[in-house]
Amino acid sequence: MQEIPHIPVLYREVVDAFTDLGEGIVIDCTMGYGGHSSLILEANPNIKLIAIDQDQTAIDFSTKRLAKYGDRVTIKKGRFSSVIKEILSEVNVADIKGILADIGVSSLQLDQKDRGFSYGSETLDMRMDKDAPLSASNVVNEYSKSELEKILLEYGELRNYKKIADVIVENRPFLSAKALSEIVKPYMPRGKKIHPATLLMQAIRIEVNNELGELKSVLKSIEEAKLPHAKVAIISFHSLEDRIVKQEFARWAKSCTCPPEAFRCSCGNDHQLGKVLTKKPITAQEDEIKENVRSRSAKMRLFQMDL
């Protein structure tokens, strides 16, 4: 019997978002270990699911986990930003009832020490796709001081980014995430809920996997597809991602795209793609946070396409 490795975040809320869909297709842009995918399939017996992931380990696991759903499931390997473009060009967009993207690193990737995501790891990798050319080792050991400062400020939002970049450059090369986190620990912000090196590791991971670029790209693909009635759900784990989703959803809901200073509307006032369903992001309930501490950072925003 296959051991289920973890419960996906916001599992109840995802089911509530994707229920009573009738017939059609749901795209799970970030399949991982099949948690959300299996819940959506169980809740919607007439739905077919197309799942995407770039991690072969996750694909191997989920292929077995979702096998019981037979031809209702199609799994595609690759970065979701590029694969979703292929999917949207191949299917009838009127059949798409939902799109889900759970942005960020999976719990299993964090827990596998050899993947180098954890601050306690003896390696320095952080690639979601093991075949990708850029690793955390490249970033930490080869980036210039100014390049390190940029990602520490933009992706880690670290106030003393210059000092931390100095420390990294002065002490490299680093062979492990553990050694890196120990060296920078005295210069990192301290909080009761997270390890001091968390924001540093986050910044490097975002750079390695181009996470913000991937998110922006998939949102653009969804927008350009002109989906007539799909529900879009994006789960993010830090403020940078959530801000992007919030701003894009707000823009999608606007009918007029003229600049604020325009004297009168000249755009046609017919650009609204649908409506925002979540004024505030949906967050995990207390019992889920107790069972899975990582869920405390999860935020889900929903948008209903209506064209």
GROMACS .gro file of C-alpha atoms in nm:
model
  307
    1MET     CA    1   0.000   0.000   0.000
    2GLN     CA    2   0.132   0.341  -0.098
    3GLU     CA    3   0.206   0.565   0.199
    4ILE     CA    4   0.053   0.913   0.159
    5PRO     CA    5   0.333   1.154   0.251
    6HIS     CA    6   0.137   1.460   0.364
    7ILE     CA    7  -0.197   1.640   0.370
    8PRO     CA    8  -0.209   1.935   0.127
    9VAL     CA    9  -0.262   2.284   0.266
   10LEU     CA   10  -0.612   2.433   0.277
   11TYR     CA   11  -0.753   2.094   0.180
   12ARG     CA   12  -1.108   2.175   0.296
   13GLU     CA   13  -1.104   2.516   0.136
   14VAL     CA   14  -0.985   2.376  -0.198
   15VAL     CA   15  -1.269   2.123  -0.200
   16ASP     CA   16  -1.517   2.400  -0.119
   17ALA     CA   17  -1.378   2.610  -0.405
   18PHE     CA   18  -1.398   2.323  -0.656
   19THR     CA   19  -1.724   2.148  -0.583
   20ASP     CA   20  -2.032   2.076  -0.796
   21LEU     CA   21  -1.839   2.150  -1.114
   22GLY     CA   22  -2.038   1.909  -1.330
   23GLU     CA   23  -1.855   1.794  -1.642
   24GLY     CA   24  -1.537   1.945  -1.773
   25ILE     CA   25  -1.167   1.985  -1.698
   26VAL     CA   26  -0.970   2.107  -1.399
   27ILE     CA   27  -0.602   2.193  -1.438
   28ASP     CA   28  -0.382   2.139  -1.133
   29CYS     CA   29  -0.073   2.343  -1.222
   30THR     CA   30   0.128   2.215  -0.925
   31MET     CA   31   0.032   1.852  -0.872
   32GLY     CA   32   0.306   1.762  -0.624
   33TYR     CA   33   0.208   1.444  -0.445
   34GLY     CA   34  -0.149   1.448  -0.571
   35GLY     CA   35  -0.324   1.569  -0.258
   36HIS     CA   36  -0.533   1.847  -0.408
   37SER     CA   37  -0.578   1.652  -0.731
   38SER     CA   38  -0.728   1.350  -0.555
   39LEU     CA   39  -0.960   1.567  -0.346
   40ILE     CA   40  -1.093   1.747  -0.654
   41LEU     CA   41  -1.145   1.418  -0.839
   42GLU     CA   42  -1.330   1.266  -0.542
   43ALA     CA   43  -1.556   1.571  -0.506
   44ASN     CA   44  -1.637   1.583  -0.879
   45PRO     CA   45  -1.696   1.237  -1.032
   46ASN     CA   46  -1.755   1.379  -1.381
   47ILE     CA   47  -1.449   1.600  -1.393
   48LYS     CA   48  -1.129   1.517  -1.581
   49LEU     CA   49  -0.803   1.650  -1.442
   50ILE     CA   50  -0.484   1.759  -1.615
   51ALA     CA   51  -0.197   1.779  -1.366
   52ILE     CA   52   0.142   1.942  -1.411
   53ASP     CA   53   0.467   1.903  -1.221
   54GLN     CA   54   0.838   1.944  -1.295
   55ASP     CA   55   0.959   1.709  -1.020
   56GLN     CA   56   0.998   1.351  -1.149
   57THR     CA   57   0.984   1.211  -0.795
   58ALA     CA   58   0.642   1.371  -0.746
   59ILE     CA   59   0.526   1.250  -1.088
   60ASP     CA   60   0.627   0.891  -1.014
   61PHE     CA   61   0.443   0.900  -0.682
   62SER     CA   62   0.127   1.069  -0.811
   63THR     CA   63   0.105   0.847  -1.119
   64LYS     CA   64   0.049   0.556  -0.879
   65ARG     CA   65  -0.169   0.754  -0.638
   66LEU     CA   66  -0.405   0.877  -0.910
   67ALA     CA   67  -0.406   0.555  -1.116
   68LYS     CA   68  -0.743   0.452  -0.971
   69TYR     CA   69  -0.908   0.742  -1.157
   70GLY     CA   70  -0.804   0.591  -1.491
   71ASP     CA   71  -0.845   0.806  -1.801
   72ARG     CA   72  -0.988   1.091  -1.593
   73VAL     CA   73  -0.627   1.193  -1.519
   74THR     CA   74  -0.355   1.320  -1.751
   75ILE     CA   75  -0.013   1.409  -1.606
   76LYS     CA   76   0.231   1.636  -1.786
   77LYS     CA   77   0.591   1.711  -1.688
   78GLY     CA   78   0.739   2.058  -1.705
   79ARG     CA   79   0.722   2.407  -1.562
   80PHE     CA   80   0.359   2.499  -1.530
   81SER     CA   81   0.414   2.838  -1.694
   82SER     CA   82   0.499   2.671  -2.026
   83VAL     CA   83   0.290   2.353  -2.002
   84ILE     CA   84  -0.033   2.540  -1.931
   85LYS     CA   85   0.012   2.730  -2.258
   86GLU     CA   86   0.020   2.399  -2.442
   87ILE     CA   87  -0.286   2.272  -2.258
   88LEU     CA   88  -0.489   2.587  -2.322
   89SER     CA   89  -0.408   2.565  -2.692
   90GLU     CA   90  -0.507   2.196  -2.715
   91VAL     CA   91  -0.841   2.184  -2.531
   92ASN     CA   92  -1.173   2.361  -2.573
   93VAL     CA   93  -1.143   2.646  -2.321
   94ALA     CA   94  -1.518   2.627  -2.261
   95ASP     CA   95  -1.458   2.285  -2.100
   96ILE     CA   96  -1.221   2.423  -1.836
   97LYS     CA   97  -1.406   2.456  -1.507
   98GLY     CA   98  -1.115   2.527  -1.276
   99ILE     CA   99  -0.745   2.606  -1.248
  100LEU     CA  100  -0.548   2.554  -0.928
  101ALA     CA  101  -0.189   2.657  -0.856
  102ASP     CA  102  -0.026   2.590  -0.519
  103ILE     CA  103   0.283   2.809  -0.551
  104GLY     CA  104   0.611   2.726  -0.380
  105VAL     CA  105   0.807   2.431  -0.257
  106SER     CA  106   0.624   2.118  -0.142
  107SER     CA  107   0.652   1.973   0.208
  108LEU     CA  108   0.815   1.662   0.067
  109GLN     CA  109   1.084   1.864  -0.107
  110LEU     CA  110   1.152   2.051   0.216
  111ASP     CA  111   1.172   1.727   0.412
  112GLN     CA  112   1.410   1.553   0.171
  113LYS     CA  113   1.747   1.669   0.300
  114ASP     CA  114   1.929   1.573  -0.019
  115ARG     CA  115   1.724   1.831  -0.214
  116GLY     CA  116   1.894   2.114  -0.025
  117PHE     CA  117   1.581   2.319   0.051
  118SER     CA  118   1.609   2.300   0.428
  119TYR     CA  119   1.847   2.515   0.634
  120GLY     CA  120   1.965   2.191   0.794
  121SER     CA  121   2.053   2.019   0.464
  122GLU     CA  122   2.402   1.889   0.391
  123THR     CA  123   2.361   1.985   0.025
  124LEU     CA  124   2.296   2.316  -0.152
  125ASP     CA  125   2.060   2.256  -0.442
  126MET     CA  126   1.696   2.379  -0.414
  127ARG     CA  127   1.599   2.285  -0.771
  128MET     CA  128   1.238   2.176  -0.805
  129ASP     CA  129   1.343   2.017  -1.133
  130LYS     CA  130   1.662   1.820  -1.072
  131ASP     CA  131   1.759   1.863  -1.438
  132ALA     CA  132   1.744   2.244  -1.427
  133PRO     CA  133   2.083   2.412  -1.490
  134LEU     CA  134   2.075   2.668  -1.206
  135SER     CA  135   2.113   2.548  -0.846
  136ALA     CA  136   2.146   2.719  -0.510
  137SER     CA  137   2.516   2.638  -0.519
  138ASN     CA  138   2.551   2.844  -0.838
  139VAL     CA  139   2.366   3.137  -0.685
  140VAL     CA  140   2.549   3.138  -0.351
  141ASN     CA  141   2.898   3.066  -0.481
  142GLU     CA  142   2.902   3.238  -0.821
  143TYR     CA  143   2.671   3.540  -0.809
  144SER     CA  144   2.834   3.879  -0.766
  145LYS     CA  145   2.783   4.073  -0.445
  146SER     CA  146   2.541   4.310  -0.617
  147GLU     CA  147   2.340   4.020  -0.760
  148LEU     CA  148   2.316   3.863  -0.413
  149GLU     CA  149   2.207   4.196  -0.265
  150LYS     CA  150   1.931   4.223  -0.523
  151ILE     CA  151   1.773   3.885  -0.449
  152LEU     CA  152   1.814   3.924  -0.070
  153LEU     CA  153   1.632   4.257  -0.083
  154GLU     CA  154   1.365   4.175  -0.340
  155TYR     CA  155   1.290   3.810  -0.259
  156GLY     CA  156   1.387   3.791   0.108
  157GLU     CA  157   1.289   4.148   0.200
  158LEU     CA  158   1.590   4.155   0.434
  159ARG     CA  159   1.678   4.498   0.569
  160ASN     CA  160   2.048   4.427   0.619
  161TYR     CA  161   2.085   4.263   0.278
  162LYS     CA  162   2.418   4.434   0.213
  163LYS     CA  163   2.578   4.289   0.528
  164ILE     CA  164   2.443   3.941   0.461
  165ALA     CA  165   2.575   3.952   0.103
  166ASP     CA  166   2.914   4.062   0.241
  167VAL     CA  167   2.922   3.766   0.479
  168ILE     CA  168   2.833   3.521   0.203
  169VAL     CA  169   3.098   3.652  -0.036
  170GLU     CA  170   3.367   3.660   0.235
  171ASN     CA  171   3.303   3.301   0.347
  172ARG     CA  172   3.228   3.115   0.026
  173PRO     CA  173   3.242   2.860  -0.121
  174PHE     CA  174   2.959   2.687   0.064
  175LEU     CA  175   2.887   2.318   0.013
  176SER     CA  176   2.570   2.290   0.219
  177ALA     CA  177   2.262   2.485   0.320
  178LYS     CA  178   2.347   2.402   0.680
  179ALA     CA  179   2.688   2.570   0.662
  180LEU     CA  180   2.538   2.873   0.488
  181SER     CA  181   2.261   2.917   0.745
  182GLU     CA  182   2.506   2.889   1.034
  183ILE     CA  183   2.739   3.155   0.893
  184VAL     CA  184   2.461   3.411   0.833
  185LYS     CA  185   2.257   3.328   1.144
  186PRO     CA  186   2.396   3.617   1.360
  187TYR     CA  187   2.287   3.869   1.096
  188MET     CA  188   1.937   3.737   1.029
  189PRO     CA  189   1.611   3.868   1.182
  190ARG     CA  190   1.491   3.664   1.476
  191GLY     CA  191   1.132   3.563   1.531
  192LYS     CA  192   0.958   3.312   1.750
  193LYS     CA  193   0.786   3.127   1.465
  194ILE     CA  194   1.057   3.083   1.201
  195HIS     CA  195   1.423   2.984   1.185
  196PRO     CA  196   1.656   3.285   1.141
  197ALA     CA  197   1.772   3.160   0.800
  198THR     CA  198   1.421   3.113   0.658
  199LEU     CA  199   1.407   3.439   0.461
  200LEU     CA  200   1.755   3.383   0.320
  201MET     CA  201   1.664   3.034   0.199
  202GLN     CA  202   1.339   3.169   0.058
  203ALA     CA  203   1.521   3.433  -0.144
  204ILE     CA  204   1.768   3.184  -0.291
  205ARG     CA  205   1.495   2.931  -0.369
  206ILE     CA  206   1.285   3.192  -0.552
  207GLU     CA  207   1.585   3.287  -0.764
  208VAL     CA  208   1.680   2.927  -0.843
  209ASN     CA  209   1.329   2.832  -0.956
  210ASN     CA  210   1.220   3.169  -1.097
  211GLU     CA  211   0.909   3.137  -0.883
  212LEU     CA  212   0.775   3.490  -0.928
  213GLY     CA  213   0.838   3.476  -1.301
  214GLU     CA  214   0.653   3.144  -1.319
  215LEU     CA  215   0.356   3.289  -1.130
  216LYS     CA  216   0.336   3.597  -1.352
  217SER     CA  217   0.362   3.383  -1.663
  218VAL     CA  218   0.084   3.144  -1.567
  219LEU     CA  219  -0.145   3.434  -1.475
  220LYS     CA  220  -0.076   3.592  -1.814
  221SER     CA  221  -0.156   3.263  -1.991
  222ILE     CA  222  -0.486   3.233  -1.804
  223GLU     CA  223  -0.575   3.592  -1.889
  224GLU     CA  224  -0.496   3.554  -2.258
  225ALA     CA  225  -0.692   3.226  -2.288
  226LYS     CA  226  -1.022   3.413  -2.233
  227LEU     CA  227  -1.175   3.131  -2.033
  228PRO     CA  228  -1.552   3.174  -2.031
  229HIS     CA  229  -1.641   3.035  -1.688
  230ALA     CA  230  -1.343   2.885  -1.506
  231LYS     CA  231  -1.271   2.936  -1.138
  232VAL     CA  232  -0.907   3.023  -1.070
  233ALA     CA  233  -0.752   2.948  -0.730
  234ILE     CA  234  -0.397   3.051  -0.641
  235ILE     CA  235  -0.236   2.945  -0.312
  236SER     CA  236   0.071   3.147  -0.214
  237PHE     CA  237   0.303   3.138   0.085
  238HIS     CA  238   0.460   3.480   0.117
  239SER     CA  239   0.372   3.844   0.061
  240LEU     CA  240   0.548   3.881  -0.275
  241GLU     CA  241   0.340   3.607  -0.437
  242ASP     CA  242   0.017   3.714  -0.270
  243ARG     CA  243   0.068   4.074  -0.382
  244ILE     CA  244   0.108   3.966  -0.744
  245VAL     CA  245  -0.209   3.754  -0.732
  246LYS     CA  246  -0.411   4.027  -0.558
  247GLN     CA  247  -0.306   4.292  -0.809
  248GLU     CA  248  -0.368   4.074  -1.114
  249PHE     CA  249  -0.710   3.960  -0.995
  250ALA     CA  250  -0.806   4.323  -0.927
  251ARG     CA  251  -0.694   4.419  -1.277
  252TRP     CA  252  -0.890   4.131  -1.432
  253ALA     CA  253  -1.205   4.258  -1.259
  254LYS     CA  254  -1.178   4.607  -1.413
  255SER     CA  255  -1.383   4.688  -1.719
  256CYS     CA  256  -1.200   5.010  -1.803
  257THR     CA  257  -0.825   4.994  -1.856
  258CYS     CA  258  -0.768   5.362  -1.927
  259PRO     CA  259  -0.509   5.541  -1.712
  260PRO     CA  260  -0.649   5.726  -1.407
  261GLU     CA  261  -0.560   6.062  -1.556
  262ALA     CA  262  -0.766   6.000  -1.872
  263PHE     CA  263  -1.040   6.260  -1.925
  264ARG     CA  264  -1.280   6.003  -2.068
  265CYS     CA  265  -1.282   5.630  -2.140
  266SER     CA  266  -1.136   5.534  -2.478
  267CYS     CA  267  -1.065   5.165  -2.425
  268GLY     CA  268  -1.417   5.041  -2.492
  269ASN     CA  269  -1.493   4.969  -2.123
  270ASP     CA  270  -1.538   4.597  -2.192
  271HIS     CA  271  -1.222   4.437  -2.054
  272GLN     CA  272  -1.363   4.275  -1.739
  273LEU     CA  273  -1.279   3.904  -1.724
  274GLY     CA  274  -1.497   3.821  -1.424
  275LYS     CA  275  -1.507   3.892  -1.054
  276VAL     CA  276  -1.285   3.853  -0.748
  277LEU     CA  277  -1.441   3.605  -0.504
  278THR     CA  278  -1.208   3.679  -0.212
  279LYS     CA  279  -1.173   4.033  -0.079
  280LYS     CA  280  -0.930   3.890   0.174
  281PRO     CA  281  -0.725   3.574   0.121
  282ILE     CA  282  -0.853   3.245   0.261
  283THR     CA  283  -0.625   3.110   0.534
  284ALA     CA  284  -0.594   2.782   0.723
  285GLN     CA  285  -0.815   2.698   1.019
  286GLU     CA  286  -0.661   2.655   1.362
  287ASP     CA  287  -0.685   2.276   1.365
  288GLU     CA  288  -0.502   2.253   1.033
  289ILE     CA  289  -0.226   2.483   1.156
  290LYS     CA  290  -0.179   2.258   1.461
  291GLU     CA  291  -0.150   1.951   1.237
  292ASN     CA  292   0.067   2.121   0.972
  293VAL     CA  293   0.257   2.429   1.088
  294ARG     CA  294   0.353   2.521   0.731
  295SER     CA  295  -0.011   2.589   0.650
  296ARG     CA  296  -0.006   2.903   0.865
  297SER     CA  297   0.158   3.092   0.578
  298ALA     CA  298  -0.082   2.970   0.308
  299LYS     CA  299  -0.316   3.222   0.145
  300MET     CA  300  -0.568   3.136  -0.126
  301ARG     CA  301  -0.736   3.388  -0.354
  302LEU     CA  302  -1.021   3.301  -0.591
  303PHE     CA  303  -1.137   3.455  -0.918
  304GLN     CA  304  -1.442   3.356  -1.121
  305MET     CA  305  -1.409   3.399  -1.495
  306ASP     CA  306  -1.733   3.520  -1.654
  307LEU     CA  307  -1.708   3.599  -2.024
   0.00000   0.00000   0.00000
